[in-house]
mmCIF file of C-alpha atoms in Angstrom:
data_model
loop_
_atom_site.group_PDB
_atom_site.id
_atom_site.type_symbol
_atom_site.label_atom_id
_atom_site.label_comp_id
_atom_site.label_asym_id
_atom_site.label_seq_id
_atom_site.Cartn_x
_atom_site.Cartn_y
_atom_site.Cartn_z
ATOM 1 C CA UNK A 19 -6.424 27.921 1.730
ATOM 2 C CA UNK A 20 -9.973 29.589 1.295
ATOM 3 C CA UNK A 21 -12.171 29.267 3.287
ATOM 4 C CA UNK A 22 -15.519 27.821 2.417
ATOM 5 C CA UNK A 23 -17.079 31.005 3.618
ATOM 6 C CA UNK A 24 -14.409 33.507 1.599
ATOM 7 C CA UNK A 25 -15.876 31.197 -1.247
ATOM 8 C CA UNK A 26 -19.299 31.559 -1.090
ATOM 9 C CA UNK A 27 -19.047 35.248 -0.665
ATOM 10 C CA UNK A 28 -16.858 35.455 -3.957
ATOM 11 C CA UNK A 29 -19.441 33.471 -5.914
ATOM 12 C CA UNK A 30 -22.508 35.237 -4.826
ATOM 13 C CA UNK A 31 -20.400 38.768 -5.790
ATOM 14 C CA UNK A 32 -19.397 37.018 -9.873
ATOM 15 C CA UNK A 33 -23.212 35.892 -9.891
ATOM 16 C CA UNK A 34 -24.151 40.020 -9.512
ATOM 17 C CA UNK A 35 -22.102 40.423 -11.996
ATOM 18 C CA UNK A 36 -22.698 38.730 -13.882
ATOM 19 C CA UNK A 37 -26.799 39.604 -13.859
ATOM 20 C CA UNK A 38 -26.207 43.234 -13.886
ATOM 21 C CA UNK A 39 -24.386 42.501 -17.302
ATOM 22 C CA UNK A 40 -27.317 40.592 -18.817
ATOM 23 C CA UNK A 41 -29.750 43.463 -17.348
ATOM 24 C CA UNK A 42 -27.569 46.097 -19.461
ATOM 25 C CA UNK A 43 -27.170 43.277 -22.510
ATOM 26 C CA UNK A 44 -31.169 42.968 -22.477
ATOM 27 C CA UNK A 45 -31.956 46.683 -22.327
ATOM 28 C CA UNK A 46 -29.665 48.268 -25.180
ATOM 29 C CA UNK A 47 -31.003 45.029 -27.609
ATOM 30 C CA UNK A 48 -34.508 45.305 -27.564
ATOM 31 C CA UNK A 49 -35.625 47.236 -30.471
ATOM 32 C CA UNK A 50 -36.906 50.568 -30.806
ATOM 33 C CA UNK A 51 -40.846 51.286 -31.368
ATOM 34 C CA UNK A 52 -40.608 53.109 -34.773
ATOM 35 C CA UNK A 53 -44.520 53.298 -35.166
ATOM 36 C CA UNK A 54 -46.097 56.806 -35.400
ATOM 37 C CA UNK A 55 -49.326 55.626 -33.787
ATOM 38 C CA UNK A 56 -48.693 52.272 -32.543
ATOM 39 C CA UNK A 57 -47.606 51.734 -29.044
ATOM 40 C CA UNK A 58 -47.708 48.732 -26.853
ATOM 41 C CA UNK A 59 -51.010 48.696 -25.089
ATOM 42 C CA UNK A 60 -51.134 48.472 -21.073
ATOM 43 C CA UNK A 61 -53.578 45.991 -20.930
ATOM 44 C CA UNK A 62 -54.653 43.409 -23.306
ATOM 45 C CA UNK A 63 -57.782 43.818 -21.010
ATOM 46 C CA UNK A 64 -58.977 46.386 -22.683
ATOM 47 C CA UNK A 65 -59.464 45.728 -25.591
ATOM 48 C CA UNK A 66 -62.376 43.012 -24.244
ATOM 49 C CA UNK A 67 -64.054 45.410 -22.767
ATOM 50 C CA UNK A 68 -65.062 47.509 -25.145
ATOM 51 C CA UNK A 69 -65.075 44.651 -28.383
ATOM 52 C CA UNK A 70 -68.429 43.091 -29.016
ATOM 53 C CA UNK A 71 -67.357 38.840 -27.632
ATOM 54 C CA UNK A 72 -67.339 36.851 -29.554
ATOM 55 C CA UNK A 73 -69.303 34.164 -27.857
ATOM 56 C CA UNK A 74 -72.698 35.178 -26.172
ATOM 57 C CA UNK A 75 -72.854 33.249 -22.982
ATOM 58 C CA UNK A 76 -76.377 31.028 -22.940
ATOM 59 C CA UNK A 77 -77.107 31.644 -26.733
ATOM 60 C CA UNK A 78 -77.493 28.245 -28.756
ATOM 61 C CA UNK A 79 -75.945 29.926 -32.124
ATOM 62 C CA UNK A 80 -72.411 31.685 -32.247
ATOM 63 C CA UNK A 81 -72.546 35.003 -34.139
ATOM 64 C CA UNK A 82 -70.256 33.820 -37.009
ATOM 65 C CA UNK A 83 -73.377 30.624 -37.018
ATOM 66 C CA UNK A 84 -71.262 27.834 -35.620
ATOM 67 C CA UNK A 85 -73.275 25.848 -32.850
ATOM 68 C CA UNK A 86 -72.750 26.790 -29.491
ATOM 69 C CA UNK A 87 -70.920 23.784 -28.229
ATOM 70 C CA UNK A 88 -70.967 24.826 -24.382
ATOM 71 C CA UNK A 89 -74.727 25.740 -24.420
ATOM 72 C CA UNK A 90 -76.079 22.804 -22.326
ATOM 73 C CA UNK A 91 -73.567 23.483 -19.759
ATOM 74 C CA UNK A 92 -74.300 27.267 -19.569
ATOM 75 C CA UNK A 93 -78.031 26.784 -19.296
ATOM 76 C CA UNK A 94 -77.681 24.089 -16.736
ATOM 77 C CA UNK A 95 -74.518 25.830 -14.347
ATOM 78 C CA UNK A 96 -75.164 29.479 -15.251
ATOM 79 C CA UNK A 97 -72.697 31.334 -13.657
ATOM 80 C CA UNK A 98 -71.355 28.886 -11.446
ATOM 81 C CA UNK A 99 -69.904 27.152 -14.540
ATOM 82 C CA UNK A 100 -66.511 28.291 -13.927
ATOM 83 C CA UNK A 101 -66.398 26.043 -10.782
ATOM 84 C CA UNK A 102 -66.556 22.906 -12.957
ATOM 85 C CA UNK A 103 -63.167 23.014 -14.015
ATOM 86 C CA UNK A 104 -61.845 19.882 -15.393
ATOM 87 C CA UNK A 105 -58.951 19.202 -12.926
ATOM 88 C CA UNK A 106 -60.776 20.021 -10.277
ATOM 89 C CA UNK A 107 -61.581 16.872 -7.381
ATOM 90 C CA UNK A 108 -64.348 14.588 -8.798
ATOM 91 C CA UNK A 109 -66.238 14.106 -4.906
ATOM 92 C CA UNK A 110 -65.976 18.121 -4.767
ATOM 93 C CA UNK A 111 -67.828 18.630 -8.245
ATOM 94 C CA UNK A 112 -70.068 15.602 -7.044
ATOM 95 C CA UNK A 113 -70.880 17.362 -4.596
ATOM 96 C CA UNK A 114 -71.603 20.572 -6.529
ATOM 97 C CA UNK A 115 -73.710 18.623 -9.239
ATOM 98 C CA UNK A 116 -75.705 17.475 -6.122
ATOM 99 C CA UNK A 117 -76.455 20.861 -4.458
ATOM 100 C CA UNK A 118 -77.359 22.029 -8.244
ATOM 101 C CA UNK A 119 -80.201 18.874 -8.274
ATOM 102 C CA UNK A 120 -81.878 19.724 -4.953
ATOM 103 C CA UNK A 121 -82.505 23.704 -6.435
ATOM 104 C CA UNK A 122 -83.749 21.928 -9.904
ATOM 105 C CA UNK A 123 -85.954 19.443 -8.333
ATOM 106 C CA UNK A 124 -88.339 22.110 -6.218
ATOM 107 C CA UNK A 125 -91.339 19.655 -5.507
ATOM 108 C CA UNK A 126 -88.701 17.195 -4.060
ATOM 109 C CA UNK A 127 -89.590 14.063 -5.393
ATOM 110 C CA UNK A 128 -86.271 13.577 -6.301
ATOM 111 C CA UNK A 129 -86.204 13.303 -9.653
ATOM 112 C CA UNK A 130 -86.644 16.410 -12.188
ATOM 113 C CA UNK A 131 -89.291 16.659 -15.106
ATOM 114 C CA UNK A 132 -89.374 19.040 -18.079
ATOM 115 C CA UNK A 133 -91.249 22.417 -16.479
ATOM 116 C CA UNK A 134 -88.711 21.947 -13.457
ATOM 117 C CA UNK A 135 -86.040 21.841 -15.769
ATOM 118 C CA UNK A 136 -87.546 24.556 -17.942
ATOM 119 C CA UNK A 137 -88.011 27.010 -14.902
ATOM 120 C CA UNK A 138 -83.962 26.627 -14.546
ATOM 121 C CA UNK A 139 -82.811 26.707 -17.696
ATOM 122 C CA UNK A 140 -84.776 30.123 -17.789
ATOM 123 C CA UNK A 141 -83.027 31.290 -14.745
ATOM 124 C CA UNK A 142 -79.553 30.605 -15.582
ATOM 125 C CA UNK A 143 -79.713 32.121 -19.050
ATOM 126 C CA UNK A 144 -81.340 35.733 -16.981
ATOM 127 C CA UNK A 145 -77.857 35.055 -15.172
ATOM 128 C CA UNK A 146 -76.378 35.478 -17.869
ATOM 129 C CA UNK A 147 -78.137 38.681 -18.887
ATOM 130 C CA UNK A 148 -77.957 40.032 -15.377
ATOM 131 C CA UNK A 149 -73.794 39.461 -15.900
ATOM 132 C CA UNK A 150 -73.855 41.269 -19.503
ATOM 133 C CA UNK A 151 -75.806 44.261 -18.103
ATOM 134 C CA UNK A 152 -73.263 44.517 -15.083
ATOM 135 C CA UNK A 153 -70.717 44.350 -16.964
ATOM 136 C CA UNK A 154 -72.080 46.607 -19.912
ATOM 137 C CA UNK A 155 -72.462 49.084 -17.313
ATOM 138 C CA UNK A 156 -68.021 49.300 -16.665
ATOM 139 C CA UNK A 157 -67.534 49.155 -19.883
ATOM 140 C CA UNK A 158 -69.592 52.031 -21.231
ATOM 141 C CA UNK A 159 -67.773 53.955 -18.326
ATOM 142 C CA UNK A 160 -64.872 52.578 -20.273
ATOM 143 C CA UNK A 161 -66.051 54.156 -23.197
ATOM 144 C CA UNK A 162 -67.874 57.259 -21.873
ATOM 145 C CA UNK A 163 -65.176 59.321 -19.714
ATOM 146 C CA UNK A 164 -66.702 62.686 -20.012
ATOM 147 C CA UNK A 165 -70.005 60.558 -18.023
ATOM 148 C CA UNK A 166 -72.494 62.649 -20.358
ATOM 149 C CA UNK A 167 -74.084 59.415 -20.450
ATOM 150 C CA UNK A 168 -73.434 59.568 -24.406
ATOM 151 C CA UNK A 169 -71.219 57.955 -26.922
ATOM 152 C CA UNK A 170 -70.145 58.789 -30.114
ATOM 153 C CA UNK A 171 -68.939 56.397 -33.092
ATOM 154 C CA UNK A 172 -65.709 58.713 -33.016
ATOM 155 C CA UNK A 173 -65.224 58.359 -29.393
ATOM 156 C CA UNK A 174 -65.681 54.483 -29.962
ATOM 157 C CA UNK A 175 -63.304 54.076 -32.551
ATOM 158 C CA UNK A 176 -60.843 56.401 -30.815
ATOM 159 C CA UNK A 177 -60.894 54.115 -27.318
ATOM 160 C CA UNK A 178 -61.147 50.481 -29.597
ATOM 161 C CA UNK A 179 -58.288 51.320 -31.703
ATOM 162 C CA UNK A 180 -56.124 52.613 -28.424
ATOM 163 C CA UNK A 181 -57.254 48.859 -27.328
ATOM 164 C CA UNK A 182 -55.425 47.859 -30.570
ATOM 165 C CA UNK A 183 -52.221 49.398 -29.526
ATOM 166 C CA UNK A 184 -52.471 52.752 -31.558
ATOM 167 C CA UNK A 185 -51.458 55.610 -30.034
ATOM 168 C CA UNK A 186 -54.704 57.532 -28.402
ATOM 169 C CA UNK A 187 -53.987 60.844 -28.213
ATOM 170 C CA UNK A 188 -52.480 60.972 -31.951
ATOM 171 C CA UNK A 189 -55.918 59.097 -33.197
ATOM 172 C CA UNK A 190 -57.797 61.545 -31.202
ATOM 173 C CA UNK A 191 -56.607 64.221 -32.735
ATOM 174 C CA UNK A 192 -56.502 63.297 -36.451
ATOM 175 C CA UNK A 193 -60.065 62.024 -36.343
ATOM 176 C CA UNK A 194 -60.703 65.259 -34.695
ATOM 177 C CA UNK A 195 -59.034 67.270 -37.969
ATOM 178 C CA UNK A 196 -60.185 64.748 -40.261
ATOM 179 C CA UNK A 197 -57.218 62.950 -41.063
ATOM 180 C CA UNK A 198 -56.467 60.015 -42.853
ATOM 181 C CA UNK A 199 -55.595 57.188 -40.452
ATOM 182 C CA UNK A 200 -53.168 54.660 -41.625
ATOM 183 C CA UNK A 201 -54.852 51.691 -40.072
ATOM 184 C CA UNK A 202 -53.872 48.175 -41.413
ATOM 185 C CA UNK A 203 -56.755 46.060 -43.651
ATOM 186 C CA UNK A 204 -57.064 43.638 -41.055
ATOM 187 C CA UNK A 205 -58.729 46.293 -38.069
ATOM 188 C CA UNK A 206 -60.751 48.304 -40.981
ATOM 189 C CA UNK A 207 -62.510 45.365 -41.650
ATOM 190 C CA UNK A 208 -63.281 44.707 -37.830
ATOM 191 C CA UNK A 209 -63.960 48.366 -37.770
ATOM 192 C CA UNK A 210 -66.278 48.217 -40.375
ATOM 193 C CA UNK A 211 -68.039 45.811 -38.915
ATOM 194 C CA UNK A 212 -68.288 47.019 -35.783
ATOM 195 C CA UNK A 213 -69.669 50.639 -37.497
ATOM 196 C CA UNK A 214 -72.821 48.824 -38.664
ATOM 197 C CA UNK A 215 -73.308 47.179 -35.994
ATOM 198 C CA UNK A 216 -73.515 50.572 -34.219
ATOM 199 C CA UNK A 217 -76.068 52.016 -36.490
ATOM 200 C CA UNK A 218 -78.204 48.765 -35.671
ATOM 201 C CA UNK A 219 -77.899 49.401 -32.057
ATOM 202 C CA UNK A 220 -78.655 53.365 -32.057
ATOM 203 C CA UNK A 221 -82.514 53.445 -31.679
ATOM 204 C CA UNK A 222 -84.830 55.826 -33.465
ATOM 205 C CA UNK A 223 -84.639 58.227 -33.845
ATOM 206 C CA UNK A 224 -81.139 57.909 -34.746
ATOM 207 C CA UNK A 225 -78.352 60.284 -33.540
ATOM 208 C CA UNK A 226 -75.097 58.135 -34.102
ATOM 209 C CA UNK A 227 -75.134 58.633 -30.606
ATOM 210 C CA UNK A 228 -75.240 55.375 -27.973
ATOM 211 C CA UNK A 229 -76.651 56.020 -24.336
ATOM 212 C CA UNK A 230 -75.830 52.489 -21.944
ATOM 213 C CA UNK A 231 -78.846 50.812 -23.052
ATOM 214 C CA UNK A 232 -78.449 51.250 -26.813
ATOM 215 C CA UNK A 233 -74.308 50.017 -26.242
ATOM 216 C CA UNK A 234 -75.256 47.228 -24.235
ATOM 217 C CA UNK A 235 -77.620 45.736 -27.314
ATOM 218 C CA UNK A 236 -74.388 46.363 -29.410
ATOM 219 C CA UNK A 237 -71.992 44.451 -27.245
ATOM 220 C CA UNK A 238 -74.747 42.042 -26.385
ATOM 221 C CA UNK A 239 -77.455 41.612 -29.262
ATOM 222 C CA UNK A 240 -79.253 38.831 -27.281
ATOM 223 C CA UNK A 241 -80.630 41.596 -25.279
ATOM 224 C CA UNK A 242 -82.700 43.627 -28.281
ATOM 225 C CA UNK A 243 -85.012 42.090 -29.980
ATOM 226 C CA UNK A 244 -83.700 44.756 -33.103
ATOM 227 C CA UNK A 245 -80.446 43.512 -32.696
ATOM 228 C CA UNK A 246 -81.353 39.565 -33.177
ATOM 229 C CA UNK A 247 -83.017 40.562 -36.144
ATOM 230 C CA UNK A 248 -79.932 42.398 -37.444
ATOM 231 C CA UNK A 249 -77.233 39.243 -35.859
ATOM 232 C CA UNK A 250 -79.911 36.712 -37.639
ATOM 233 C CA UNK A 251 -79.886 38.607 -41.356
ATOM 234 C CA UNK A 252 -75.741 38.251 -40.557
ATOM 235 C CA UNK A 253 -75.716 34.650 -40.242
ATOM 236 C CA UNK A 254 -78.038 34.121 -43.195
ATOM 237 C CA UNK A 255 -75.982 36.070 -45.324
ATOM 238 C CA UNK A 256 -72.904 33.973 -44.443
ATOM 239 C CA UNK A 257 -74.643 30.610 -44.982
ATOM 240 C CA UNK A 258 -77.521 31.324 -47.624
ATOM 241 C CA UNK A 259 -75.167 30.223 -50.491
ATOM 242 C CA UNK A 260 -78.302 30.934 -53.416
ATOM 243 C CA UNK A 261 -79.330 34.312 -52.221
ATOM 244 C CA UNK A 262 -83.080 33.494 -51.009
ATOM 245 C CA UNK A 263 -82.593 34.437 -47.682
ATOM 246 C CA UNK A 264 -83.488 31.280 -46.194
ATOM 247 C CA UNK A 265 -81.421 28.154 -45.330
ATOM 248 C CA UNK A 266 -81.657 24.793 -46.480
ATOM 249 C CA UNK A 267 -80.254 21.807 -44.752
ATOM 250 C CA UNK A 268 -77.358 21.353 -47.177
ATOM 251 C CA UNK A 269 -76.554 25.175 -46.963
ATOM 252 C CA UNK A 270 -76.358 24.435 -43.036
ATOM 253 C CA UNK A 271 -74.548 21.572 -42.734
ATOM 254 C CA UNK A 272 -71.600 22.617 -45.736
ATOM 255 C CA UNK A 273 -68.453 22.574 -44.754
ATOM 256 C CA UNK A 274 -66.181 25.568 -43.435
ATOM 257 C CA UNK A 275 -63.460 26.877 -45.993
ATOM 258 C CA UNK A 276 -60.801 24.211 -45.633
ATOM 259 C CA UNK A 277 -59.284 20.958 -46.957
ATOM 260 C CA UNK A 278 -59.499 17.575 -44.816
ATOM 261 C CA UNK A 279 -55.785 17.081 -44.025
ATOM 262 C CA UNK A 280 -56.294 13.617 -42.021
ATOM 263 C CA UNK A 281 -58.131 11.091 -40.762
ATOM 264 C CA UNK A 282 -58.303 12.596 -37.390
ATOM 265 C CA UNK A 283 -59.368 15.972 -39.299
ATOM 266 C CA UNK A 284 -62.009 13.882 -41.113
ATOM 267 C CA UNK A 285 -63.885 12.618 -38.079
ATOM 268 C CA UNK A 286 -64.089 16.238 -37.023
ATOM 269 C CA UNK A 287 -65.862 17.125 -39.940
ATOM 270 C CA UNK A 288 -67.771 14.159 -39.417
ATOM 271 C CA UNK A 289 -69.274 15.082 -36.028
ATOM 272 C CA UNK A 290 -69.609 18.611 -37.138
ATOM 273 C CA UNK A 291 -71.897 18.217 -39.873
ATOM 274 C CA UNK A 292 -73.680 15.357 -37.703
ATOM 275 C CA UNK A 293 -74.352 18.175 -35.274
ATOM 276 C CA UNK A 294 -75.441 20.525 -36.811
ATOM 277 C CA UNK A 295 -77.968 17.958 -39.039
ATOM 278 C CA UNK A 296 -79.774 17.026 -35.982
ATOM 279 C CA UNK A 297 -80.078 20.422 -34.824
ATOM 280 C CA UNK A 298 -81.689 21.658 -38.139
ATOM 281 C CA UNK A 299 -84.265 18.920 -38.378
ATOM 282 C CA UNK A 300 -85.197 18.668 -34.584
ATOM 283 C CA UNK A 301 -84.794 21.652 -33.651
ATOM 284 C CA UNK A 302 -84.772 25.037 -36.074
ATOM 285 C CA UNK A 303 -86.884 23.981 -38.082
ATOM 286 C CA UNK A 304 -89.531 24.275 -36.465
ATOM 287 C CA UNK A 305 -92.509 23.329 -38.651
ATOM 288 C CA UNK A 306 -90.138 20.562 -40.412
ATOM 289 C CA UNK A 307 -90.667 21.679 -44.138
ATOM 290 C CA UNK A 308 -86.470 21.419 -44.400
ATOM 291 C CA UNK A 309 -86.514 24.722 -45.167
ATOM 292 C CA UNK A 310 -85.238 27.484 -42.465
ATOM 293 C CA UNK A 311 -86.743 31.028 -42.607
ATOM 294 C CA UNK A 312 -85.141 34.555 -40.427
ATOM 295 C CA UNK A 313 -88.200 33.918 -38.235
ATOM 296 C CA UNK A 314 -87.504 30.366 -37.097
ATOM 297 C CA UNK A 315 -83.793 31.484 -36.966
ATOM 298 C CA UNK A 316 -84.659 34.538 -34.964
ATOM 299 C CA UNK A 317 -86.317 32.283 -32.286
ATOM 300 C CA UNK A 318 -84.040 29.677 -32.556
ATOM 301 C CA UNK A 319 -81.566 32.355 -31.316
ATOM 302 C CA UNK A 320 -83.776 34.158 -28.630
ATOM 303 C CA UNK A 321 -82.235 33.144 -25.101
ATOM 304 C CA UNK A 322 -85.677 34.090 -23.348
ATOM 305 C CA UNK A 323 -88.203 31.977 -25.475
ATOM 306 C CA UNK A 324 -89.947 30.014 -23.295
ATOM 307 C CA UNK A 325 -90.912 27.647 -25.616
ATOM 308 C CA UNK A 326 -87.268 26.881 -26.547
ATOM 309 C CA UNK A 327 -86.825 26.383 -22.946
ATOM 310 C CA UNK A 328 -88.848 23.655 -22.452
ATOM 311 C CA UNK A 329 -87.874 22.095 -25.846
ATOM 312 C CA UNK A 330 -84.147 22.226 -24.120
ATOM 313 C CA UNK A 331 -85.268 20.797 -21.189
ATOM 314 C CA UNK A 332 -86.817 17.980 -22.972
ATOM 315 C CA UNK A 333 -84.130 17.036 -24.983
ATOM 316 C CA UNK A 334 -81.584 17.304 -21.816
ATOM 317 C CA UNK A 335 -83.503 15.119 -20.065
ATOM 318 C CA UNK A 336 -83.474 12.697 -23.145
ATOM 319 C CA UNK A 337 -79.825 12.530 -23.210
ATOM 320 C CA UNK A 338 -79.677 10.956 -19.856
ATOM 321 C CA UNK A 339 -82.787 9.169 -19.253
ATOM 322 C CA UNK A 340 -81.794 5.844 -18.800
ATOM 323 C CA UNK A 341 -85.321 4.175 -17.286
ATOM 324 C CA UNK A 342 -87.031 6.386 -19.614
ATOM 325 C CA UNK A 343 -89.652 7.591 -17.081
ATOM 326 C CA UNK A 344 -89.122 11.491 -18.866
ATOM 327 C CA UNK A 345 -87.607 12.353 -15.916
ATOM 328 C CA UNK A 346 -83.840 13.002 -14.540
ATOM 329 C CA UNK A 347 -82.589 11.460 -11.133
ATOM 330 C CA UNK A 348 -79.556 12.322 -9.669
ATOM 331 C CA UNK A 349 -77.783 9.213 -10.296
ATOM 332 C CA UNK A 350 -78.864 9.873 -14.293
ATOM 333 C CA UNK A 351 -77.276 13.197 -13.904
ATOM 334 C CA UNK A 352 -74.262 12.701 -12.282
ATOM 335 C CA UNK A 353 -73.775 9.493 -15.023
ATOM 336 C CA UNK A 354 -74.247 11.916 -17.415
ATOM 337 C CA UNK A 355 -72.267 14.826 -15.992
ATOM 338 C CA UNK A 356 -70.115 15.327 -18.982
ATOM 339 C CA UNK A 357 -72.932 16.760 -20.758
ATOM 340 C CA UNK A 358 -74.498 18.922 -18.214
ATOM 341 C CA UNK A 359 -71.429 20.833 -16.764
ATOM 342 C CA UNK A 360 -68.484 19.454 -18.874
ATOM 343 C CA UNK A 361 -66.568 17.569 -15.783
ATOM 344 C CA UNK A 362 -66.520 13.642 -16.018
ATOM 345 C CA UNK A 363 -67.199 12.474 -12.428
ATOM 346 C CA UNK A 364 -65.576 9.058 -11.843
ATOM 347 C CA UNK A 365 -67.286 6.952 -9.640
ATOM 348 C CA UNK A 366 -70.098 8.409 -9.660
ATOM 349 C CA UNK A 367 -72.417 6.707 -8.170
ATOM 350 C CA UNK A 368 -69.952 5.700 -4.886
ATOM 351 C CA UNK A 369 -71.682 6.854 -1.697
ATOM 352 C CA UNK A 370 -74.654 9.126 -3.461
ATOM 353 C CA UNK A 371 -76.883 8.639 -0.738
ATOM 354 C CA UNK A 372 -74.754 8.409 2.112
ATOM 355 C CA UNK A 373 -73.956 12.205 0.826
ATOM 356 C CA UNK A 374 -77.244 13.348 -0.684
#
């Protein structure tokens, strides 16, 4: 008879077999790459570095004129907004939103009024810009491997369609010898895009050549005042359905391309066009005439207008003042938590000042 041993040791030498099979099995049925220019790209990482985001971090307005639905929380966590992470421990993030009240309230009467939380929201959204020019400054390295401190539209295109999985040396050198580049409809729009976007960003007088300040308005057009201009005229154009080049509320609030599938779909809708009603007549337009020009868009959009700032802060504290003193305590905040950092703290209110 076998022994249990003898067993094992004949099992363990069929399961390497068996695996070393599979391994061969895998290898010769993968397909071959038949692209001329396409190849897989090394790191889907790269590709983010060197594409304009699509969200703007502390910027009420999204660049393709949706609302910003994360703005409260990224004007009131900055960059300590990743910590608030939905599954993390309620006391911990309790605890957080408590340390985060002391820093707001800085005449420590406990409670927070509108020029305290104006002074903050200010100093999270510089955060922001602070993290934008830090990382503006790897990415035009990225970009900029010759370090002449220069970039060219061609050596853009050349390193954002490598990001895209085309071949780089191949691109390189047909762009170099002016050859046509068979590039799918879907990236020559995006590339397209992107080229205008460029000539915004290159400052008189214009060479078609970016140094890091210019590229870091055209990842980042919060940063130049240009650029806003030229990101405002873009969202007008995609909402100003009669051509006047000014928005009226029913041009703001229409509906996305689409077709309301369901009831759950519907209520969507609902709360989307609710949204964005209330911010149009509270808040962009600013002298209330129901009509919205590129000026009050343009400082509508500006992350670093003070005045905006303290409107924010005034309407934040609104949300959660409960005693309606037109200030925020902590036990107001940490009701409201949802709102300011996007974690619902459950019991919130158990043991506040035995740990505050």
């Amino acid at each position: 008879m076998m022994s249990r041993q003898a067993f094992l040791c004949g099992l363990g030498s069929l399961y390497l077999s068996l695996l070393f099979v599979f391994l061969l099995m895998d290898v010769y049925a993968r397909p071959a790459n038949n692209s001329a220019l396409k190849e897989k790209p090394a790191d889907s990482k790269d590709e983010n570095e060197i594409l304009p985001p699509d969200h703007l971090n502390g910027v009420k307005m999204e660049m393709d004129g949706h609302l910003n639905k994360e703005f409260h929380q990224e004007v009131f966590l900055g960059k300590e907004m990743e910590e608030f992470e939905e599954d993390s421990e309620p006391r911990k993030n309790r605890k957080k939103l408590m340390v985060i009240f002391s820093k707001v309230d800085i005449n420590n009467d406990k409670k927070i009024g509108a020029k305290e939380m104006q002074r903050w929201i200010m100093e999270k959204t510089d955060e922001h810009f602070q993290e934008a020019v830090e990382e503006n400054k790897m990415h035009f390295r990225a970009v900029d491997p010759d370090g002449d401190g220069h970039v060219s539209w061609d050596e853009y295109k050349i390193k954002f369609l490598a990001s895209k999985g085309f071949n780089e040396k191949e691109i390189a050198e047909k762009i170099r010898n002016h050859e046509e580049l068979k590039i799918d409809e879907e990236t020559q729009e995006v590339l397209d895009n992107l080229k205008d976007r460029w000539y915004q960003a290159d400052n008189p007088p214009p060479d078609l050549l970016l140094n890091e300040e210019e590229f870091l308005s055209f990842l980042h057009p919060e940063h130049s005042r240009g650029m806003l201009k030229f990101m405002v005229k873009e969202i007008i154009r995609d909402l100003d359905q009669d051509g006047d080049k000014k928005l009226t509320l029913s041009e703001f609030i229409s509906l996305p391309v689409g077709t309301v599938e369901n009831q759950q779909a519907q209520d969507i809708d609902d709360d989307w066009v609710k949204d964005r009603r209330k911010e149009f007549e509270e808040v962009i337009d600013a002298n209330h005439d129901g009509i919205v020009t590129m000026e009050e868009l343009e400082e509508y959009m500006d992350p670093m207008n003070e005045y905006n700032a303290l409107n924010e802060a005034k309407q934040m504290i609104a949300v959660a003042d409960e005693n309606q003193n037109h200030h925020l305590e902590l036990e107001e905040i940490l009701k409201y938590s949802e709102y300011f950092t996007g974690s619902k703290l459950m019991d919130y209110a158990r043991n506040v000042h035995e740990e505050f």
